[in-house]
RNA sequence: GGUCGCAUAGCUCAGCUGGUUAGAGUACUACCUUGACAUGGUAGGGGUCACAGGUUCGAGUCCUGUUGCGACCA
């Protein structure tokens, strides 16, 4: 047999598969199966989380493809607005320029160049992993067709009044601009709680407010207390003067104030705090901005103008302290929002942005409630529901250049504002040519939200028709059957796809959602570059193989639990592949080629037994894959192939070579069952064992996935195996090498050869009654005896005593159960009967054990 | 603070609708260099299923609480 060199074989075989179009949709098939690839960042590279998600997707896709579905795994990449723009901005900065200096058009050209240059990396890496999407249909969230889909979607929502422009408080990153609520990450922060004294007008009194952000006090437009607070009742309606300024602001009352926190009096800064913003609206307060969009303090901050907001904080505290306005400063732990991209501290900031109104999600919530989409594991539905219930308007505009520019135009002549799918040539109202487009772009997730149908041709215009998508696709592949992705983007992406899908197509975008967990290191730690515990999938693939990487991830992919990955697990999988290779080598030693199972008649007893075991494995793997229990399916394969096929099938076949032909066919069929998990090795071995070794014409990946059959269970070999184990046990226990054994069981003559060879004895006799002067090993379905004189009996007595104890406990348990009237009355009849039967069996066994002990001690 | 999840053999984990003696892999012990494989084979030891209550004829499995860990939201 040829040596197996995974690195070479995986690369060359992948090319053959791809070049022959094996990954493409076979429109001849009747049943459809569609799954979208969550588009990775176009300029990114493969990390372990990708390896997991794409492995799981590929397993399902290969399974469905083999099982006769017209299978579409839609590939593509995402333009990743902020991330990509940041990379290119840095490059330009390194050249000593800013993006403003080179201008929008030239900058975008640079980004496109960067995209062209680095865009192929991740798709190349996906190929290395063995992923089998329909590459010819690869899309990019900013390709022409998808740009059109985005503009159409925007215009529809705009015209329906669901997209609106508003001057609201948003999460503002001084570097990246406006962010949506979920793009903010909260972290516990040890800060200071500063108590500032505000002098009350026409009085010697002060009112003290506590704040974590003293630099915003220049924007205060009120001091607020709880109307029930006795301490401050007399001050309501009076005025205070802001320290270091001439500005006077009122003391107002509002139930909203927490009397317990700080001093019970709070400063109100409507321009820089979301809660104060609401208060400001309620009480008609002015909005005074203290810093600009870059976080630089403005003229309202007096002498501090020009400082960065965070630098200013210390300076302001210092000054206030010197002037006697600070009462005290306390340590204070609180949550601070950071930009998910650049980690800068987020500021609540009032600005004009575009919002998608939460009402858009109404139908999506209903659809989920009706069970039109199923979550795996099911508990994610709770999270989804909770989030959807508390949904807020989605801020969709971003102050970036890279992305889908908002298709809204403003006429400078008549002031008209309109959305347009096509680039307009004039204002539709006054026909002026003096208009401009909104400079902002859309949140990246806006285009991803359309992915399940935009890639199927929805509103793509003529672009890509017949090449990237076909007319029938929306009908055949929408709703998609399944979505597999990480739980971390449930809100970012899954929920938004639901919203858009239901809104535009009146149907949920997918029937099943499988959310997998995070991959952690072997100690359960999150992988991070700074910790140095990152496992690089590409390194692992180089070191082991794509198959081994895939199988390891699959066998660890338990629903609802994080994956702890270690190199030890990889080694276990490697040992498994070695076992498979050697099993094939054994088969090939006896026969060069094997037929596929459909052309082989299973005639021998061993063949039938093996076929039965195989069929059980097929049944289990199918069920487990249908329920997305990847770990169970992988484990079933591992156990079936190693324990059943190799340890027993192959070993037993050494007794009589007549079964090898059948075992070879069953093995080839087993490779098909394993193929989705280990596409390359199974292809290699399948070819090695086949007469026609032409992958192009005989690839395993397009063979039928094994079907389950109704089979009668052959029992002889179960007994043979039990007898072999029993004899081996006596040998191991007594460390003696006897030549003859007796087995009390009904077995055919042919069993003798198998038992003799595998248990390594010279003579075996099947008996109907126990023999004298022998010791026994009692197992579940038979008894094995060896002449007493041949062996040391002490260990046997030990085992018998142990068994006796265990049996007595058992019997007691059953008897108590059967003594219990309630049990007899309330438990189902069959359970009662079963218990009685079990009790009898246990008693039977106990008496045998006791008798045996008596005899031995005689 | 709110919501959710997890806790089973030394380690990593299965155990789906409650019903035989709670299972794997790995590690451990002993034996085996028998022509597929030492990345192997054979046999064995190892668990009061986190704790406390409850429901039930019956609980690792359902309910409540406690402790510990984790995630998400505020």
Coordinates of C-alpha atoms (C1' of nucleotides) in Angstrom, one line a residue, chain A residues 335 392 558 561 564 572 574-575 578-579 582-583 585-586 589 632 639 642 646 651 654 725 728-729 735 760 802 806 810 813-814 820 822-823 826 828 838 845, chain B residues 4-8 12-16 19-21 23-26 30-31 34-37 39-46 56-57 70-74:
Chain A
X335 CA -18.5 49.7 34.5
X392 CA -33.7 49.5 20.8
X558 CA -20.5 19.3 22.7
X561 CA -20.2 23.8 26.5
X564 CA -11.1 22.8 25.7
X572 CA -5.6 11.0 20.1
X574 CA -3.8 11.1 15.0
X575 CA -3.6 7.6 16.6
X578 CA -3.1 5.6 12.1
X579 CA -5.4 2.8 13.1
X582 CA -3.3 0.1 9.2
X583 CA -6.7 -1.5 9.0
X585 CA -3.2 -2.1 5.1
X586 CA -4.3 -5.4 6.7
X589 CA -2.5 -7.7 2.4
X632 CA -21.5 12.0 19.6
X639 CA -15.8 3.4 18.7
X642 CA -11.7 1.0 16.5
X646 CA -10.5 -3.4 14.2
X651 CA -9.0 -10.0 14.7
X654 CA -7.7 -13.8 11.0
X725 CA -13.0 -12.3 27.1
X728 CA -8.6 -14.1 28.7
X729 CA -9.7 -12.9 32.1
X735 CA -1.3 -15.6 35.4
X760 CA -4.9 -18.6 22.8
X802 CA -16.5 -9.5 44.8
X806 CA -22.2 -7.0 44.2
X810 CA -28.4 -6.0 43.6
X813 CA -32.3 -3.6 45.8
X814 CA -34.7 -5.6 43.6
X820 CA -43.0 -2.0 47.9
X822 CA -46.6 1.4 45.8
X823 CA -44.2 0.2 43.2
X826 CA -48.1 2.4 40.3
X828 CA -46.1 0.2 34.7
X838 CA -34.0 -9.2 36.8
X845 CA -26.3 -15.8 39.3
Chain B
rC4 C1' -29.0 32.0 31.7
rG5 C1' -25.6 28.0 31.8
rC6 C1' -22.2 24.5 34.2
rA7 C1' -20.7 21.2 38.6
rU8 C1' -20.5 13.0 37.0
rU12 C1' -11.3 15.8 29.4
rC13 C1' -16.1 14.7 28.9
rA14 C1' -20.9 11.5 27.3
rG15 C1' -25.3 10.0 29.9
rC16 C1' -31.5 12.9 24.7
rG19 C1' -36.8 2.8 34.9
rU20 C1' -31.1 -3.3 34.0
rU21 C1' -25.0 -3.4 37.6
rG23 C1' -20.2 5.0 30.3
rA24 C1' -16.0 6.7 26.9
rG25 C1' -11.1 8.5 26.0
rU26 C1' -6.8 9.6 28.5
rA30 C1' -0.2 -6.0 35.4
rC31 C1' 0.8 -8.9 31.3
rU34 C1' 1.5 -13.1 18.3
rG35 C1' 3.6 -10.7 10.4
rA36 C1' -2.3 -4.2 10.1
rC37 C1' -0.9 -0.9 13.8
rU39 C1' 0.6 6.2 17.3
rG40 C1' -0.3 -1.2 19.3
rG41 C1' -2.8 -5.5 22.0
rU42 C1' -5.1 -8.0 26.5
rA43 C1' -7.0 -7.7 31.3
rG44 C1' -7.8 -4.9 35.7
rG45 C1' -8.3 -1.0 39.6
rG46 C1' -10.8 3.8 40.1
rU56 C1' -42.1 10.3 42.7
rC57 C1' -43.3 3.4 43.4
rG70 C1' -18.6 30.9 33.8
rA71 C1' -21.3 33.7 30.1
rC72 C1' -24.6 37.5 28.6
rC73 C1' -27.3 42.0 29.7
rA74 C1' -27.7 46.5 32.7

